[in-house]
Amino acid sequence: MNSKLILGIDPGTMVTGYGVIESLSASQYLLRECGVFRTSSQQLLGVRVREIYDEVRSTIEQFQPDVLAVEDVFVGKNARSALMLGHARGVILLAAEVCDVPVAQYSPKEIKKAVVGNGNATKDQVAFMVQKRLDLKEPPSPSDASDAVAVALSHTILSNFND
């Protein structure tokens, strides 16, 4: 089996997490890189989403992933937050389309269930399982980066990506 690269994205208009993992087998993964893209709340929304687009596109061009996995919008009590998140997701999806990278989308509950085994897991539980599954000395930091790696991991688990 050839290894596959998955770019996981945890979208946000202030902080967007990303994680690139290499799927070596059905249960063996290698963290290639993770981190965050930060934008300034002092900037207009259009400037911020352009920065997110540019960063995601640059990351796609650098790593040439086989798939981009992104967290779906979660509509909780704050509709404005969901709307803002939708802006970030839109430019992330656009970057993938422009770069001809297939996209997979997963809800936060699906990601938590895949990585932790519990759809109601806490951020700390997700970070701990990311650390364990990737055999890391500590969880990726900040939490947005860890969440993005969890998105990538969930894709390998939920899609049988290694078949």
GROMACS .gro file of C-alpha atoms in nm:
model
  163
    1MET     CA    1   0.000   0.000   0.000
    2ASN     CA    2   0.122   0.348  -0.081
    3SER     CA    3   0.115   0.605   0.194
    4LYS     CA    4  -0.141   0.882   0.165
    5LEU     CA    5  -0.131   1.242   0.280
    6ILE     CA    6  -0.431   1.396   0.451
    7LEU     CA    7  -0.459   1.768   0.525
    8GLY     CA    8  -0.697   1.824   0.814
    9ILE     CA    9  -0.844   2.169   0.875
   10ASP     CA   10  -1.017   2.309   1.183
   11PRO     CA   11  -1.165   2.630   1.039
   12GLY     CA   12  -1.198   2.965   1.210
   13THR     CA   13  -1.182   3.330   1.106
   14MET     CA   14  -0.940   3.418   1.388
   15VAL     CA   15  -0.746   3.091   1.415
   16THR     CA   16  -0.754   2.810   1.160
   17GLY     CA   17  -0.579   2.490   1.261
   18TYR     CA   18  -0.412   2.260   1.010
   19GLY     CA   19  -0.252   1.919   1.036
   20VAL     CA   20  -0.085   1.705   0.773
   21ILE     CA   21  -0.062   1.335   0.846
   22GLU     CA   22   0.075   1.053   0.641
   23SER     CA   23  -0.131   0.737   0.659
   24LEU     CA   24   0.120   0.452   0.641
   25SER     CA   25  -0.127   0.171   0.715
   26ALA     CA   26  -0.471   0.118   0.867
   27SER     CA   27  -0.333   0.194   1.213
   28GLN     CA   28   0.000   0.368   1.158
   29TYR     CA   29   0.023   0.742   1.100
   30LEU     CA   30   0.300   0.996   1.084
   31LEU     CA   31   0.252   1.363   1.170
   32ARG     CA   32   0.423   1.562   0.897
   33GLU     CA   33   0.332   1.911   1.020
   34CYS     CA   34   0.068   2.099   1.211
   35GLY     CA   35   0.005   2.452   1.326
   36VAL     CA   36  -0.231   2.743   1.292
   37PHE     CA   37  -0.301   3.033   1.061
   38ARG     CA   38  -0.388   3.346   1.259
   39THR     CA   39  -0.569   3.654   1.135
   40SER     CA   40  -0.615   3.987   1.307
   41SER     CA   41  -0.954   4.089   1.442
   42GLN     CA   42  -0.850   4.442   1.345
   43GLN     CA   43  -0.871   4.347   0.976
   44LEU     CA   44  -1.187   4.351   0.768
   45LEU     CA   45  -1.349   4.010   0.719
   46GLY     CA   46  -1.259   4.011   0.348
   47VAL     CA   47  -0.891   4.054   0.430
   48ARG     CA   48  -0.904   3.777   0.691
   49VAL     CA   49  -1.070   3.522   0.462
   50ARG     CA   50  -0.823   3.609   0.185
   51GLU     CA   51  -0.537   3.536   0.428
   52ILE     CA   52  -0.695   3.202   0.520
   53TYR     CA   53  -0.738   3.115   0.151
   54ASP     CA   54  -0.376   3.205   0.075
   55GLU     CA   55  -0.242   3.001   0.369
   56VAL     CA   56  -0.452   2.693   0.288
   57ARG     CA   57  -0.362   2.710  -0.080
   58SER     CA   58   0.006   2.745   0.005
   59THR     CA   59  -0.015   2.443   0.239
   60ILE     CA   60  -0.188   2.239  -0.031
   61GLU     CA   61   0.080   2.336  -0.283
   62GLN     CA   62   0.358   2.250  -0.036
   63PHE     CA   63   0.230   1.906   0.071
   64GLN     CA   64   0.017   1.795  -0.227
   65PRO     CA   65  -0.232   1.605  -0.005
   66ASP     CA   66  -0.447   1.326  -0.146
   67VAL     CA   67  -0.748   1.471   0.035
   68LEU     CA   68  -0.843   1.772   0.247
   69ALA     CA   69  -1.064   1.687   0.545
   70VAL     CA   70  -1.246   1.976   0.709
   71GLU     CA   71  -1.470   2.011   1.011
   72ASP     CA   72  -1.832   2.093   0.933
   73VAL     CA   73  -2.007   2.396   1.076
   74PHE     CA   74  -2.154   2.335   1.420
   75VAL     CA   75  -2.458   2.550   1.489
   76GLY     CA   76  -2.487   2.585   1.864
   77LYS     CA   77  -2.634   2.872   2.058
   78ASN     CA   78  -2.450   3.143   1.865
   79ALA     CA   79  -2.567   3.175   1.504
   80ARG     CA   80  -2.319   3.458   1.440
   81SER     CA   81  -2.027   3.228   1.524
   82ALA     CA   82  -2.162   2.967   1.283
   83LEU     CA   83  -2.195   3.231   1.011
   84MET     CA   84  -1.838   3.351   1.065
   85LEU     CA   85  -1.714   2.992   1.057
   86GLY     CA   86  -1.898   2.948   0.727
   87HIS     CA   87  -1.688   3.225   0.572
   88ALA     CA   88  -1.366   3.047   0.668
   89ARG     CA   89  -1.497   2.711   0.545
   90GLY     CA   90  -1.598   2.866   0.215
   91VAL     CA   91  -1.249   2.986   0.129
   92ILE     CA   92  -1.098   2.657   0.252
   93LEU     CA   93  -1.329   2.467   0.015
   94LEU     CA   94  -1.242   2.711  -0.263
   95ALA     CA   95  -0.867   2.657  -0.211
   96ALA     CA   96  -0.917   2.279  -0.232
   97GLU     CA   97  -1.125   2.315  -0.548
   98VAL     CA   98  -0.875   2.549  -0.716
   99CYS     CA   99  -0.596   2.302  -0.633
  100ASP     CA  100  -0.807   2.004  -0.747
  101VAL     CA  101  -0.793   1.829  -0.408
  102PRO     CA  102  -1.091   1.616  -0.304
  103VAL     CA  103  -1.269   1.731   0.013
  104ALA     CA  104  -1.422   1.529   0.296
  105GLN     CA  105  -1.636   1.698   0.560
  106TYR     CA  106  -1.709   1.567   0.909
  107SER     CA  107  -1.915   1.696   1.197
  108PRO     CA  108  -1.744   1.762   1.532
  109LYS     CA  109  -1.935   1.465   1.678
  110GLU     CA  110  -1.816   1.231   1.401
  111ILE     CA  111  -1.455   1.343   1.453
  112LYS     CA  112  -1.468   1.291   1.829
  113LYS     CA  113  -1.633   0.950   1.793
  114ALA     CA  114  -1.376   0.836   1.536
  115VAL     CA  115  -1.069   0.954   1.728
  116VAL     CA  116  -1.180   0.903   2.089
  117GLY     CA  117  -1.471   0.660   2.060
  118ASN     CA  118  -1.710   0.911   2.219
  119GLY     CA  119  -1.894   1.177   2.019
  120ASN     CA  120  -1.914   1.396   2.330
  121ALA     CA  121  -1.542   1.385   2.410
  122THR     CA  122  -1.371   1.695   2.548
  123LYS     CA  123  -1.094   1.885   2.371
  124ASP     CA  124  -0.846   1.738   2.619
  125GLN     CA  125  -0.961   1.384   2.544
  126VAL     CA  126  -0.927   1.447   2.169
  127ALA     CA  127  -0.577   1.592   2.216
  128PHE     CA  128  -0.475   1.294   2.431
  129MET     CA  129  -0.593   1.042   2.171
  130VAL     CA  130  -0.422   1.234   1.890
  131GLN     CA  131  -0.102   1.214   2.094
  132LYS     CA  132  -0.146   0.839   2.152
  133ARG     CA  133  -0.248   0.749   1.796
  134LEU     CA  134   0.050   0.938   1.651
  135ASP     CA  135   0.291   0.824   1.924
  136LEU     CA  136   0.386   1.183   2.012
  137LYS     CA  137   0.559   1.298   2.331
  138GLU     CA  138   0.285   1.556   2.384
  139PRO     CA  139  -0.034   1.663   2.205
  140PRO     CA  140   0.001   1.909   1.919
  141SER     CA  141  -0.032   2.269   2.034
  142PRO     CA  142  -0.228   2.493   2.028
  143SER     CA  143  -0.560   2.310   2.053
  144ASP     CA  144  -0.668   2.428   1.706
  145ALA     CA  145  -0.370   2.240   1.558
  146SER     CA  146  -0.456   1.930   1.761
  147ASP     CA  147  -0.817   1.953   1.646
  148ALA     CA  148  -0.703   1.975   1.282
  149VAL     CA  149  -0.488   1.664   1.323
  150ALA     CA  150  -0.794   1.492   1.472
  151VAL     CA  151  -0.990   1.589   1.159
  152ALA     CA  152  -0.723   1.427   0.941
  153LEU     CA  153  -0.713   1.115   1.160
  154SER     CA  154  -1.091   1.085   1.156
  155HIS     CA  155  -1.083   1.079   0.777
  156THR     CA  156  -0.855   0.777   0.772
  157ILE     CA  157  -1.080   0.601   1.023
  158LEU     CA  158  -1.420   0.694   0.878
  159SER     CA  159  -1.340   0.653   0.510
  160ASN     CA  160  -1.136   0.332   0.523
  161PHE     CA  161  -0.881   0.549   0.342
  162ASN     CA  162  -0.618   0.278   0.366
  163ASP     CA  163  -0.809   0.013   0.173
   0.00000   0.00000   0.00000
